[in-house]
Amino acid sequence: MNLPTGFTDTTTDALPLHVVDRSRLSDWRAGQSATTVAWLDAHAFDGAPGSALLLPGDDGASGAVIGVGDPLDPYSYGHAPFALPARAFRLVGEHDAAVVAALQLGWGLGAYRFSRYRQPPRAPATLQVEDDAEVRDALAACVRVRDLVNTPTEHMGPDQLEQVTCEIAERHGAKIEVISGDDLLARNFPAIHAVGRASHRAPRLISLQWGDDAHPHVALVGKGVCFDTGGLDLKGADGMRNMKKDMGGSAHAIALAEWVMARKLPLRITLLVAAVENAVGPNAFRPGEVIDTRAGISVEIDNTDAEGRLVLCDALAYAGEQSPEFILDFATLTGAARIALGPDLPALYSNDEALAADWLAAGQQQRDPVWRMPLWRPYWRYLTSNIADIANGGPSKMAGSVTAALYLERFVPATQKWAHLDVYSWNDADRPGRPCGGEAQGLRAAFAMLQARAGG
């Protein structure tokens, strides 16, 4: 069995692993030997979340115990692979299936290290498991996002995003079409072309289709800005440093589509990735220009660093033409969302109450939270243009995340159900289960919502 990093299918020399929280600590201690209890006291082990302790034995360690918080939150277990020594452990005790699944997912997330360019300083502890396809696919989706976002643009540009999507399509029997370069103009995707035309790598729209026509149709749209210099409105060095992650929305959409196909949900999906680099060059689009869009709405460029909404507006218009049951889009769209909600909480916008409620509920159930923000339409005034139908920004810094979502909504057909997730896709520092770098946010919640809407 080909198991992910951090797992083993052998029980040879696997030490018992006890999992406790503070509410169950007394009962667990009562079942331990006097020597073990004295050891726990000597180390002041109180079952606090994020704690870990090896237990003594005649020939060394007899096992280990970890302290956790919410037993259904995978990240409660994320500290264990590197808090414990690099050897095998097996879970002991009675645990609900949902708790075991959370442990396995959290263990895999905690064991992850991006290793394309260097090997981690040490191997993680391994957990003895029986293969659980649902957990394996969930972990694979989260790792897919992390790997795509962590890979530098030199190895993850528009062409590599296309290659990854083509490989996924071939594996799952999906159809794929790629429209690139000047063909974007011929096929009426002018905004995607405008943003990406200055790069030496051609902009493109990647389209994947999978599923039975008899099943409900869902469109997944991702912002794939593989690097964002800011364009002629050039970012400062600090703002540009991690802009390899500006394709995090596409990483989420790709991973979600792959997950749906792996689990064979009874859905028909269309995946659309607008893949570009926002580069500086002689033919870069300029502030003050008016560009066309697929929807026929003219857009004045207030700021070339508000490019994500430009590539998304063509992709959203194209998705709407196909009249899916609903559209979900993912984008690292605004710093304003991070100012409002911080790095861990994605901002959710939707024009449909039921769709928003389902995503919120799934987030709570999966311990993968999103937070709903308002489509406050009076803020349309911040996107006013004197010469075009709309501007892509404006002089005010007020409600930046809201106005970006309002911009996107303008390109969604009036009767089309739609939800937009503004994600950070990144961990700024190492935390248990969340190594510094790319991160999947709201992804598990999105899949659970799709699964529920597909009939479980």
Short mmCIF file of N, CA and C in Angstrom, two decimals, residues 98 185 196 240 320:
data_model
loop_
_atom_site.label_atom_id
_atom_site.label_comp_id
_atom_site.label_asym_id
_atom_site.label_seq_id
_atom_site.Cartn_x
_atom_site.Cartn_y
_atom_site.Cartn_z
N ALA A 98 -15.24 9.13 13.62
CA ALA A 98 -14.98 10.51 13.22
C ALA A 98 -13.72 11.04 13.89
N LEU A 185 -8.17 36.36 -27.42
CA LEU A 185 -8.88 37.46 -28.08
C LEU A 185 -9.87 36.93 -29.10
N GLY A 196 -2.35 39.18 -18.79
CA GLY A 196 -1.22 38.28 -18.96
C GLY A 196 -0.35 38.53 -20.16
N MET A 240 5.61 41.99 -2.73
CA MET A 240 5.84 41.09 -3.86
C MET A 240 6.49 39.77 -3.43
N GLY A 320 -21.05 31.34 -16.24
CA GLY A 320 -22.48 31.66 -16.22
C GLY A 320 -23.19 31.31 -17.51
#
